Amino acid sequence: MSWTEFLSQTTARIGSLQRETPAMFQGFNAMGKAAKTSGALDEKTKELIALGIAISTRCDSCIGFHVKSLVRLGTTRAELCEALEMIGYMGGGPSIAFGAKALEAFDEFSA
């Protein structure tokens, strides 16, 4: 699977929905901006938390978007793998399988 292609297709689908529901997206985007603002936690820490939730809910799109953000924020492979250990510990086998997808996406986006 190409994560780049998958996210491109996902973004196009989301764009179609956004054109039909602009008010919902305006609210969602405002919430996202507020949530990502650095405060007691920096944006990278918040994205690692979001990745844990994405893995636990088995959302491939969310995994891709949050991993891409983590690469943008300079997350190292070692940092990601350490987070994936905790995510796997808390979520068991399914989270380990989806964590492997996150690592695959990280390697593609980091290349």
PDB file of C-alpha atoms in Angstrom:
ATOM      1  CA  MET A   1       0.000   0.000   0.000  1.00  0.00           C
ATOM      2  CA  SER A   2       1.203   3.494  -0.784  1.00  0.00           C
ATOM      3  CA  TRP A   3       0.390   5.714   2.175  1.00  0.00           C
ATOM      4  CA  THR A   4       0.928   8.813   0.056  1.00  0.00           C
ATOM      5  CA  GLU A   5      -1.632   7.650  -2.507  1.00  0.00           C
ATOM      6  CA  PHE A   6      -4.024   6.461   0.201  1.00  0.00           C
ATOM      7  CA  LEU A   7      -3.972   9.864   1.949  1.00  0.00           C
ATOM      8  CA  SER A   8      -4.382  11.668  -1.367  1.00  0.00           C
ATOM      9  CA  GLN A   9      -7.525   9.635  -2.101  1.00  0.00           C
ATOM     10  CA  THR A  10      -8.769  10.128   1.458  1.00  0.00           C
ATOM     11  CA  THR A  11      -8.233  13.887   1.225  1.00  0.00           C
ATOM     12  CA  ALA A  12     -10.236  13.982  -2.021  1.00  0.00           C
ATOM     13  CA  ARG A  13     -13.120  12.079  -0.406  1.00  0.00           C
ATOM     14  CA  ILE A  14     -13.060  14.348   2.626  1.00  0.00           C
ATOM     15  CA  GLY A  15     -13.030  17.370   0.300  1.00  0.00           C
ATOM     16  CA  SER A  16     -16.251  16.152  -1.308  1.00  0.00           C
ATOM     17  CA  LEU A  17     -17.900  15.895   2.094  1.00  0.00           C
ATOM     18  CA  GLN A  18     -16.513  19.289   3.129  1.00  0.00           C
ATOM     19  CA  ARG A  19     -18.140  20.966   0.123  1.00  0.00           C
ATOM     20  CA  GLU A  20     -21.502  19.561   1.267  1.00  0.00           C
ATOM     21  CA  THR A  21     -21.049  20.281   4.999  1.00  0.00           C
ATOM     22  CA  PRO A  22     -18.917  23.433   5.322  1.00  0.00           C
ATOM     23  CA  ALA A  23     -20.238  24.432   8.758  1.00  0.00           C
ATOM     24  CA  MET A  24     -19.285  21.073  10.258  1.00  0.00           C
ATOM     25  CA  PHE A  25     -15.771  21.338   8.846  1.00  0.00           C
ATOM     26  CA  GLN A  26     -15.407  24.922  10.031  1.00  0.00           C
ATOM     27  CA  GLY A  27     -16.135  23.732  13.571  1.00  0.00           C
ATOM     28  CA  PHE A  28     -13.954  20.641  13.257  1.00  0.00           C
ATOM     29  CA  ASN A  29     -11.027  22.660  11.890  1.00  0.00           C
ATOM     30  CA  ALA A  30     -11.357  25.226  14.697  1.00  0.00           C
ATOM     31  CA  MET A  31     -11.364  22.423  17.266  1.00  0.00           C
ATOM     32  CA  GLY A  32      -8.279  20.864  15.656  1.00  0.00           C
ATOM     33  CA  LYS A  33      -6.398  24.163  15.647  1.00  0.00           C
ATOM     34  CA  ALA A  34      -7.161  24.687  19.327  1.00  0.00           C
ATOM     35  CA  ALA A  35      -6.239  21.123  20.263  1.00  0.00           C
ATOM     36  CA  LYS A  36      -2.880  21.265  18.445  1.00  0.00           C
ATOM     37  CA  THR A  37      -1.763  24.557  19.978  1.00  0.00           C
ATOM     38  CA  SER A  38       1.277  24.024  22.183  1.00  0.00           C
ATOM     39  CA  GLY A  39       0.701  24.656  25.873  1.00  0.00           C
ATOM     40  CA  ALA A  40       1.661  22.361  28.729  1.00  0.00           C
ATOM     41  CA  LEU A  41       2.073  19.705  26.013  1.00  0.00           C
ATOM     42  CA  ASP A  42       3.858  20.382  22.745  1.00  0.00           C
ATOM     43  CA  GLU A  43       2.318  19.540  19.380  1.00  0.00           C
ATOM     44  CA  LYS A  44       4.472  16.427  18.912  1.00  0.00           C
ATOM     45  CA  THR A  45       3.279  14.956  22.218  1.00  0.00           C
ATOM     46  CA  LYS A  46      -0.307  15.700  21.245  1.00  0.00           C
ATOM     47  CA  GLU A  47       0.194  14.002  17.864  1.00  0.00           C
ATOM     48  CA  LEU A  48       1.618  10.908  19.600  1.00  0.00           C
ATOM     49  CA  ILE A  49      -1.525  10.803  21.751  1.00  0.00           C
ATOM     50  CA  ALA A  50      -3.665  11.197  18.618  1.00  0.00           C
ATOM     51  CA  LEU A  51      -1.762   8.348  16.954  1.00  0.00           C
ATOM     52  CA  GLY A  52      -2.493   6.119  19.948  1.00  0.00           C
ATOM     53  CA  ILE A  53      -6.184   6.877  19.620  1.00  0.00           C
ATOM     54  CA  ALA A  54      -6.061   6.354  15.839  1.00  0.00           C
ATOM     55  CA  ILE A  55      -4.464   2.942  16.331  1.00  0.00           C
ATOM     56  CA  SER A  56      -6.892   1.953  19.085  1.00  0.00           C
ATOM     57  CA  THR A  57      -9.882   2.898  16.909  1.00  0.00           C
ATOM     58  CA  ARG A  58      -8.336   1.135  13.872  1.00  0.00           C
ATOM     59  CA  CYS A  59      -8.598   4.209  11.640  1.00  0.00           C
ATOM     60  CA  ASP A  60      -6.131   3.891   8.742  1.00  0.00           C
ATOM     61  CA  SER A  61      -6.823   7.441   7.555  1.00  0.00           C
ATOM     62  CA  CYS A  62      -6.169   8.863  11.018  1.00  0.00           C
ATOM     63  CA  ILE A  63      -2.989   6.800  11.350  1.00  0.00           C
ATOM     64  CA  GLY A  64      -1.740   8.209   8.061  1.00  0.00           C
ATOM     65  CA  PHE A  65      -2.568  11.829   8.875  1.00  0.00           C
ATOM     66  CA  HIS A  66      -1.046  11.719  12.370  1.00  0.00           C
ATOM     67  CA  VAL A  67       2.084   9.867  11.266  1.00  0.00           C
ATOM     68  CA  LYS A  68       2.559  12.431   8.499  1.00  0.00           C
ATOM     69  CA  SER A  69       2.282  15.193  11.118  1.00  0.00           C
ATOM     70  CA  LEU A  70       4.780  13.394  13.348  1.00  0.00           C
ATOM     71  CA  VAL A  71       7.281  13.247  10.484  1.00  0.00           C
ATOM     72  CA  ARG A  72       6.729  16.982   9.857  1.00  0.00           C
ATOM     73  CA  LEU A  73       7.381  17.630  13.559  1.00  0.00           C
ATOM     74  CA  GLY A  74      10.729  15.818  13.435  1.00  0.00           C
ATOM     75  CA  THR A  75       9.767  12.676  15.314  1.00  0.00           C
ATOM     76  CA  THR A  76      12.508  10.073  15.161  1.00  0.00           C
ATOM     77  CA  ARG A  77      11.894   6.436  14.331  1.00  0.00           C
ATOM     78  CA  ALA A  78      13.070   5.563  17.859  1.00  0.00           C
ATOM     79  CA  GLU A  79      10.503   7.949  19.409  1.00  0.00           C
ATOM     80  CA  LEU A  80       7.751   6.499  17.253  1.00  0.00           C
ATOM     81  CA  CYS A  81       8.712   2.911  18.090  1.00  0.00           C
ATOM     82  CA  GLU A  82       8.762   3.698  21.806  1.00  0.00           C
ATOM     83  CA  ALA A  83       5.261   5.180  21.537  1.00  0.00           C
ATOM     84  CA  LEU A  84       4.156   2.109  19.545  1.00  0.00           C
ATOM     85  CA  GLU A  85       5.409  -0.101  22.388  1.00  0.00           C
ATOM     86  CA  MET A  86       3.096   1.644  24.844  1.00  0.00           C
ATOM     87  CA  ILE A  87       0.217   1.621  22.354  1.00  0.00           C
ATOM     88  CA  GLY A  88       0.736  -2.107  21.763  1.00  0.00           C
ATOM     89  CA  TYR A  89       0.944  -2.776  25.496  1.00  0.00           C
ATOM     90  CA  MET A  90      -2.342  -0.969  26.135  1.00  0.00           C
ATOM     91  CA  GLY A  91      -4.187  -2.310  23.077  1.00  0.00           C
ATOM     92  CA  GLY A  92      -2.830  -5.824  22.644  1.00  0.00           C
ATOM     93  CA  GLY A  93      -2.568  -7.722  19.369  1.00  0.00           C
ATOM     94  CA  PRO A  94      -4.817  -5.512  17.228  1.00  0.00           C
ATOM     95  CA  SER A  95      -2.913  -2.396  18.294  1.00  0.00           C
ATOM     96  CA  ILE A  96       0.369  -4.134  17.507  1.00  0.00           C
ATOM     97  CA  ALA A  97      -0.918  -4.929  13.994  1.00  0.00           C
ATOM     98  CA  PHE A  98      -2.081  -1.358  13.415  1.00  0.00           C
ATOM     99  CA  GLY A  99       1.126  -0.054  15.018  1.00  0.00           C
ATOM    100  CA  ALA A 100       3.026  -1.939  12.333  1.00  0.00           C
ATOM    101  CA  LYS A 101       0.983  -0.015   9.756  1.00  0.00           C
ATOM    102  CA  ALA A 102       1.969   3.237  11.468  1.00  0.00           C
ATOM    103  CA  LEU A 103       5.642   2.268  11.286  1.00  0.00           C
ATOM    104  CA  GLU A 104       5.253   1.446   7.592  1.00  0.00           C
ATOM    105  CA  ALA A 105       3.666   4.874   6.998  1.00  0.00           C
ATOM    106  CA  PHE A 106       6.442   6.558   8.988  1.00  0.00           C
ATOM    107  CA  ASP A 107       9.109   4.889   6.861  1.00  0.00           C
ATOM    108  CA  GLU A 108       7.367   5.961   3.645  1.00  0.00           C
ATOM    109  CA  PHE A 109       6.826   9.559   4.748  1.00  0.00           C
ATOM    110  CA  SER A 110      10.381   9.816   6.112  1.00  0.00           C
ATOM    111  CA  ALA A 111      11.996   8.580   2.896  1.00  0.00           C
TER     112      ALA A 111
END
